[in-house]
Coordinates of C-alpha atoms in Angstrom, one line a residue:
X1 CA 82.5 86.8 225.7
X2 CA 79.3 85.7 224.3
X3 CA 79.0 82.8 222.1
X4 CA 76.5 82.8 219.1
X5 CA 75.9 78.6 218.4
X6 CA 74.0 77.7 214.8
X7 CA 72.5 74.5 214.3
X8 CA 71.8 73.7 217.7
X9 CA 69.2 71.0 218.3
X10 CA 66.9 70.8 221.3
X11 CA 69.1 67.5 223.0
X12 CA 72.5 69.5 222.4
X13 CA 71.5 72.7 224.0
X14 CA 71.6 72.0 227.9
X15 CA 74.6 70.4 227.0
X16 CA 76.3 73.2 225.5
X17 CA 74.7 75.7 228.3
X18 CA 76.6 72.8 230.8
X19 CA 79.7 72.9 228.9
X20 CA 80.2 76.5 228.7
X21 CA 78.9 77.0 232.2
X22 CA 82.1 79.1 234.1
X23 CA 83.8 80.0 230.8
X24 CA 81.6 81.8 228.1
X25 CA 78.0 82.7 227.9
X26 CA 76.3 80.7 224.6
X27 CA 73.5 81.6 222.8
X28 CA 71.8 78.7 220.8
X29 CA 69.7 78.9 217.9
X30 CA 68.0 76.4 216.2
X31 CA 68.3 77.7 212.9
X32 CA 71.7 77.1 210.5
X33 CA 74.3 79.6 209.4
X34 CA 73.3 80.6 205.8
X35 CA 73.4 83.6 203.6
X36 CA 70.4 84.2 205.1
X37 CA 71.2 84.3 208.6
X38 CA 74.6 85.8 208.6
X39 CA 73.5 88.9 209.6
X40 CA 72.3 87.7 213.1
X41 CA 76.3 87.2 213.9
X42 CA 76.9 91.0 214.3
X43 CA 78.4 91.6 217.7
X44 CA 79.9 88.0 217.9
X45 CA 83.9 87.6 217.8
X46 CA 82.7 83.9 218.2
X47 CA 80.6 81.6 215.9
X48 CA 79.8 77.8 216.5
X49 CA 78.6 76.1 213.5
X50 CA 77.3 72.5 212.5
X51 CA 77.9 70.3 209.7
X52 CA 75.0 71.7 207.8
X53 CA 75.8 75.4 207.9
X54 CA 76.8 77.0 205.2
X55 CA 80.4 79.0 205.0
X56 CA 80.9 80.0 201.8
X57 CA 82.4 82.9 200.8
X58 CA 79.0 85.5 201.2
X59 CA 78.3 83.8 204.8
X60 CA 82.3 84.7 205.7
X61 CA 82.2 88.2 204.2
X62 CA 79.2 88.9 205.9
X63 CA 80.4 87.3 209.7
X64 CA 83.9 88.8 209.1
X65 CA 82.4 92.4 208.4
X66 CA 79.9 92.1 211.4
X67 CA 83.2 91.3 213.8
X68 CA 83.4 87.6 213.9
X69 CA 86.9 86.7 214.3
X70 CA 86.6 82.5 215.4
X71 CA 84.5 79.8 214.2
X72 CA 84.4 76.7 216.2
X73 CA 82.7 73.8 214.1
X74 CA 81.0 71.3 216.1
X75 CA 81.9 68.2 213.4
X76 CA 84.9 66.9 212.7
X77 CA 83.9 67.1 208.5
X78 CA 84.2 70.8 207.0
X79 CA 83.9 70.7 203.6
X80 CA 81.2 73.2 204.8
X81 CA 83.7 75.7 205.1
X82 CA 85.9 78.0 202.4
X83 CA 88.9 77.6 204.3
X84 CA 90.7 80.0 201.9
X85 CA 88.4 82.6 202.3
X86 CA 88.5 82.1 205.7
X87 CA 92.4 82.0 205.9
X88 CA 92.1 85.6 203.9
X89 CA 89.5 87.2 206.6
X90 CA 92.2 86.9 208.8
X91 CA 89.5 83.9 211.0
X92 CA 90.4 81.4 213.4
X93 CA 88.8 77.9 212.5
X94 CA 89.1 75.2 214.7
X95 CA 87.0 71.7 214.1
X96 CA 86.5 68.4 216.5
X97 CA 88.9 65.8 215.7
X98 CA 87.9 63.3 216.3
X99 CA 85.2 61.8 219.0
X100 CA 83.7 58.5 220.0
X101 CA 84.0 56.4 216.8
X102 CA 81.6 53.7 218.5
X103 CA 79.0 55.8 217.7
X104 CA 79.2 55.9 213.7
X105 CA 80.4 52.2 213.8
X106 CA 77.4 50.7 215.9
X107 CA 75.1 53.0 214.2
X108 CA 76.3 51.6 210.8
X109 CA 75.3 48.0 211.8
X110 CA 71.8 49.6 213.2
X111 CA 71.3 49.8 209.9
X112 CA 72.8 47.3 207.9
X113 CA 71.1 44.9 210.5
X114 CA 68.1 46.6 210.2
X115 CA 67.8 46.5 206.3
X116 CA 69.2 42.8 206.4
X117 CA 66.4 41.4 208.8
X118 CA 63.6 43.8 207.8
X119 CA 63.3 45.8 210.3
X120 CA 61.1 48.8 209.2
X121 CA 59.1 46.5 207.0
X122 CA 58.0 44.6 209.9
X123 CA 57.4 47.3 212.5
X124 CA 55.4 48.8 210.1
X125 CA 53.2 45.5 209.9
X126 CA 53.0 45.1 213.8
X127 CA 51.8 48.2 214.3
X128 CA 48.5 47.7 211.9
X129 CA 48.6 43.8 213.8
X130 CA 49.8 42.1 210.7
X131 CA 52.0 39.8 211.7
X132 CA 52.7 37.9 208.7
X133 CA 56.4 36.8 207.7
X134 CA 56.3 37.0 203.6
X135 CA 59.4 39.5 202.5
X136 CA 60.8 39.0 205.8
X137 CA 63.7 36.3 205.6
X138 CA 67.1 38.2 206.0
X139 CA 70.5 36.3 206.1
X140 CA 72.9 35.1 208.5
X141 CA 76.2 37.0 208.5
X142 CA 78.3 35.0 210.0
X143 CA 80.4 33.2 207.2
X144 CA 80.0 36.0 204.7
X145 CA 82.0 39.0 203.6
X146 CA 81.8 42.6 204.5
X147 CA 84.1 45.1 202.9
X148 CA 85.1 48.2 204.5
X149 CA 86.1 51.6 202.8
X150 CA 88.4 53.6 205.2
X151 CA 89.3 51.9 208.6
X152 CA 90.6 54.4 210.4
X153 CA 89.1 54.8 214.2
X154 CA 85.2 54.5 213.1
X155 CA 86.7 51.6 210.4
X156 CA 88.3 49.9 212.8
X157 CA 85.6 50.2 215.4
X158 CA 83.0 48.7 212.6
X159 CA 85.8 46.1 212.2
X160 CA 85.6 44.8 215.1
X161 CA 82.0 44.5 215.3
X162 CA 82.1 42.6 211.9
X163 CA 84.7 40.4 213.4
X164 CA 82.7 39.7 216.0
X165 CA 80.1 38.7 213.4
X166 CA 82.6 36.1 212.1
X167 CA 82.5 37.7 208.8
X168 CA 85.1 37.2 206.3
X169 CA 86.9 40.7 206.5
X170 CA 88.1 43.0 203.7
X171 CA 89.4 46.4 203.9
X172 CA 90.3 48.9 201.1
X173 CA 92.5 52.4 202.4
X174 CA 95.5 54.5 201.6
X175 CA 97.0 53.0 204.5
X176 CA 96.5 49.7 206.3
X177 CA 95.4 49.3 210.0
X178 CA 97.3 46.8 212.0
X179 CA 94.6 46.8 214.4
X180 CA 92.4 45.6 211.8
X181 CA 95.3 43.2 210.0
X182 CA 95.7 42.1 213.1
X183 CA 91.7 40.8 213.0
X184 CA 92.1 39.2 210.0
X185 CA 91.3 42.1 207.1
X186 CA 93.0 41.6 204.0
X187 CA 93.6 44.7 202.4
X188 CA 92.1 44.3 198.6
X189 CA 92.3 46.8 195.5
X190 CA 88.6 48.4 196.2
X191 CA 87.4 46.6 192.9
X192 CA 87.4 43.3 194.5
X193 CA 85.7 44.3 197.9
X194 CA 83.1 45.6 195.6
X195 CA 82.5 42.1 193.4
X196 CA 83.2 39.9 197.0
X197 CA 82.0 42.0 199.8
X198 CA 78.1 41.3 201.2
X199 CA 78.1 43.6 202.8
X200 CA 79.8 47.2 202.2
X201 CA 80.2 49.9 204.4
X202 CA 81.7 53.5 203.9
X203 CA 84.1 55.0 206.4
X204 CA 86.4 57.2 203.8
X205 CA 86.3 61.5 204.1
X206 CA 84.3 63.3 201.4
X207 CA 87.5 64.9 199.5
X208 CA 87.7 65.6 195.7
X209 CA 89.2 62.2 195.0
X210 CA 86.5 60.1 196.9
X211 CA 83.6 62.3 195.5
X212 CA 81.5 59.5 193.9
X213 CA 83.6 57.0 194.9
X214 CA 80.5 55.2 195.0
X215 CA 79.6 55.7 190.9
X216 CA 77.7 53.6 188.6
X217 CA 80.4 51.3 187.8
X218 CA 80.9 50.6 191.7
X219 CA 77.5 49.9 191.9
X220 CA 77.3 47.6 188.8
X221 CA 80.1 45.5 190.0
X222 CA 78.4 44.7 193.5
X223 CA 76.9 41.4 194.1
X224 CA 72.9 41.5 193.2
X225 CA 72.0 41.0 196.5
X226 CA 74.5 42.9 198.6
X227 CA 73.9 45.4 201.4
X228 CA 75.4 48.9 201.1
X229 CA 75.6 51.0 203.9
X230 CA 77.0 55.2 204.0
X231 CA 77.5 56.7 207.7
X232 CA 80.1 59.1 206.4
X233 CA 79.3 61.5 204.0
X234 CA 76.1 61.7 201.6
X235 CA 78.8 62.8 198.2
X236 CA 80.6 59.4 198.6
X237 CA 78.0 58.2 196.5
X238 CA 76.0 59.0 193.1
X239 CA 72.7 58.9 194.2
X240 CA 71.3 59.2 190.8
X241 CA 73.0 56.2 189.9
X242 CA 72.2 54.6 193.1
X243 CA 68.4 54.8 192.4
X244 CA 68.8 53.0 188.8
X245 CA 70.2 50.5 190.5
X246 CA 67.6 49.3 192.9
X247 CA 64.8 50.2 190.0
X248 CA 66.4 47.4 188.7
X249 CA 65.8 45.0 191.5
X250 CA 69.0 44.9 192.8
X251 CA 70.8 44.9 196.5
X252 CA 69.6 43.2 199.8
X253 CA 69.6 46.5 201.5
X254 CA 70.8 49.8 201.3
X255 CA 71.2 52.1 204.6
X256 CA 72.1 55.3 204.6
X257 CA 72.2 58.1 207.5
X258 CA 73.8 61.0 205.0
X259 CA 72.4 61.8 201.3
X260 CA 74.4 64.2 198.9
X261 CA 72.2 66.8 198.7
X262 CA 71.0 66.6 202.6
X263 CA 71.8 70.5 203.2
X264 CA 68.6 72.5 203.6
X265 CA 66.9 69.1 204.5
X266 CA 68.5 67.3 206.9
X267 CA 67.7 68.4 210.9
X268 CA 65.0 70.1 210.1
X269 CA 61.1 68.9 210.4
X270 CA 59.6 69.3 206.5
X271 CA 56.7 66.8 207.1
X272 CA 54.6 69.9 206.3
X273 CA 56.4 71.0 203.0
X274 CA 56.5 69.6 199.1
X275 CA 60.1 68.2 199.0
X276 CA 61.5 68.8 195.6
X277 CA 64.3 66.4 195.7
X278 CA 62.9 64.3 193.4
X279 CA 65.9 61.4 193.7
X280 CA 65.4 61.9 197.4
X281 CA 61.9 61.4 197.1
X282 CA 61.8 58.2 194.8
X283 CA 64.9 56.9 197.2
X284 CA 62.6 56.8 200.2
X285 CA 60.2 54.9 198.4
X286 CA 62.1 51.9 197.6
X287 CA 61.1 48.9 200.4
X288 CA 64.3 47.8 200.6
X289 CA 66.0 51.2 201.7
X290 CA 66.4 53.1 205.1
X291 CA 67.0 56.3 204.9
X292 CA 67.7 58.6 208.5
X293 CA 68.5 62.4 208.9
X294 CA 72.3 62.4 209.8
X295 CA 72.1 60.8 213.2
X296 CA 74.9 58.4 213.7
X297 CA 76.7 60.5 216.0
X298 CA 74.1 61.1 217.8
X299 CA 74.7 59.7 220.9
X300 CA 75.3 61.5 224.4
X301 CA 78.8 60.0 224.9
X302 CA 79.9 61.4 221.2
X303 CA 77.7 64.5 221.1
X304 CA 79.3 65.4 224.9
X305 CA 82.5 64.7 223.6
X306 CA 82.3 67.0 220.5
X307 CA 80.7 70.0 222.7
X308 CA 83.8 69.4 225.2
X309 CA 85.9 69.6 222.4
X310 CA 84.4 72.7 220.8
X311 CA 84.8 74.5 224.6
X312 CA 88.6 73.9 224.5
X313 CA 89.3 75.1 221.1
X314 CA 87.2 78.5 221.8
X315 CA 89.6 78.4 225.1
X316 CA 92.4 77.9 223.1
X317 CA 91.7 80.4 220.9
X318 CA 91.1 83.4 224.2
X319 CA 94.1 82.2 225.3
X320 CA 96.1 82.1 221.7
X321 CA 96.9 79.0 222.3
X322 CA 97.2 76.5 219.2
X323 CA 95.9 72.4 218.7
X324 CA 95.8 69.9 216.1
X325 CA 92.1 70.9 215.7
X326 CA 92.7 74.5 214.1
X327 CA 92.2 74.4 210.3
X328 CA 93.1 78.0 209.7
X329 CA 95.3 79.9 210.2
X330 CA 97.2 77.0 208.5
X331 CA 100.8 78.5 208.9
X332 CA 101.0 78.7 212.7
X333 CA 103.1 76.6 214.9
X334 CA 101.2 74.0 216.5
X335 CA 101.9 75.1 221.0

């Protein structure tokens, strides 16, 4: 069987090539899955897709009628994905898991470290032999407090960092780690992490109740000067209300490696184009903001570890055998 794999970018695709080596034949494109490029699918029982393709009900219609019976998503998000249309089709979807959550969690400090001590500011600078320290001075963390939203595995993982950090540790989730208890974390109603924290960091899924959980009042309750950082998806937080805020002066820092409305941007090179997104544009702008494309996963340990992943579930489903990483069909008995 021959493998049709979206979204593929230049570093993942001797991986993949590797990966499927002995098993399937894979053919990679660069582009995304999109009403636009359904069609290209015809002939393939078997679809990979990233993040940032698009499987709404026209892209499903049009894979389903052209033969496509699995889809095996290379993320472990898919709110990319009408699962109830798929369900209907009669598809297979399968997702990753999980996957090495150091890579989020360190990537996350990249850049609340990076925002806190200037980083960008000053590399800039260097490179045109300015070596001047005014609007450099960052903080020490040590003795202050970081607040983290979700500690599961990548939560925990930032955690631990933070302990490390001797911050003062509060946590906010539907359910409480004792790994990260055990570290210290008190577990606070998510109002006071936002008026205490120094530093805030977002490790929660994008579902309908956590859609904004970021929102204006969020923001105006944070601490002038704190640092907000987003590794986990770009909805957790209302941009628009976001850039009001730091018109007004306000927050230390701000990183963040996902953006709302990222689809159609994000991965791909538009250095040559108008971009539209005015709030993107204006975000980008601000000197106290880092913004990157989507990349905290991006490391050879996780990435190989996803592609692994995505080669068992396709296995699986030749086989007809079932794992905790199938999404749809919902109903079957896990083997």
């Amino acid at each position: 069987m021959e493998i049709l794999a979206f979204g593929v970018q230049a570093d993942e695709e001797p991986l993949i090539e590797k990966a499927f080596e002995g098993h399937h034949d894979v053919r990679s494109l660069n582009v995304f899955l999109t009403e636009d490029t359904a069609p290209i699918a015809a002939g393939y029982e078997t679809v990979s897709t990233s993040v940032n393709c698009s499987l709404d009900h026209r892209v499903l219609q049009t894979i389903a009628a052209g033969g496509t019976r699995m889809i095996a998503q290379r993320s472990t998000g898919f709110n990319n994905i009408d699962l109830d249309v798929a369900e209907r089709l009669g598809l297979t979807v399968a997702r990753v898991s999980n996957y090495s959550p150091y890579s989020v969690a360190e990537f996350a400090w990249t850049l609340a470290m990076a925002v806190n001590r200037r980083i960008t500011r000053a590399s800039i600078r260097t490179r045109d032999f300015d070596f001047r320290l005014d609007g450099l001075m960052g903080r020490d963390l040590r003795g202050r407090t970081v607040g983290v939203l979700g500690t599961g595995k990548i939560g925990e993982a930032f955690t631990r960092i933070a302990h490390g950090f001797g911050m003062k540790l509060l946590g906010w989730d539907v359910a409480e780690n004792p790994a990260c208890a055990a570290l210290g974390m008190t577990y606070v109603e998510k109002e006071r992490l936002f008026a205490e924290a120094d530093l805030i960091s977002l490790h929660v899924p994008l579902l309908p109740a956590t859609r904004h959980l970021i929102d204006a009042a969020a923001l105006a309750s944070m601490k002038n000067d704190a640092i907000l950082v987003n590794t986990s998806r770009g909805g957790l937080v209302d941009t628009d209300a976001l850039v009001t805020e730091l018109r007004a002066g306000r927050f230390a820092g701000v990183g963040l490696d996902v953006y709302e409305a990222e689809a159609g941007l994000f991965f791909l090179d538009k250095s040559l184009e108008v971009v539209e997104d005015d709030t993107l544009a204006r975000l980008v702008t601000f000197p106290n903001v880092l913004v990157t494309s989507h990349q905290a996963y991006y490391t050879v340990d996780a990435v190989g570890q996803i592609i692994d992943t995505t080669v068992r579930n396709v296995l699986d489903y030749t086989a007809g055998r079932r794992s905790e990483n199938v999404l749809v069909p919902r109903d079957a008995p896990a083997a």
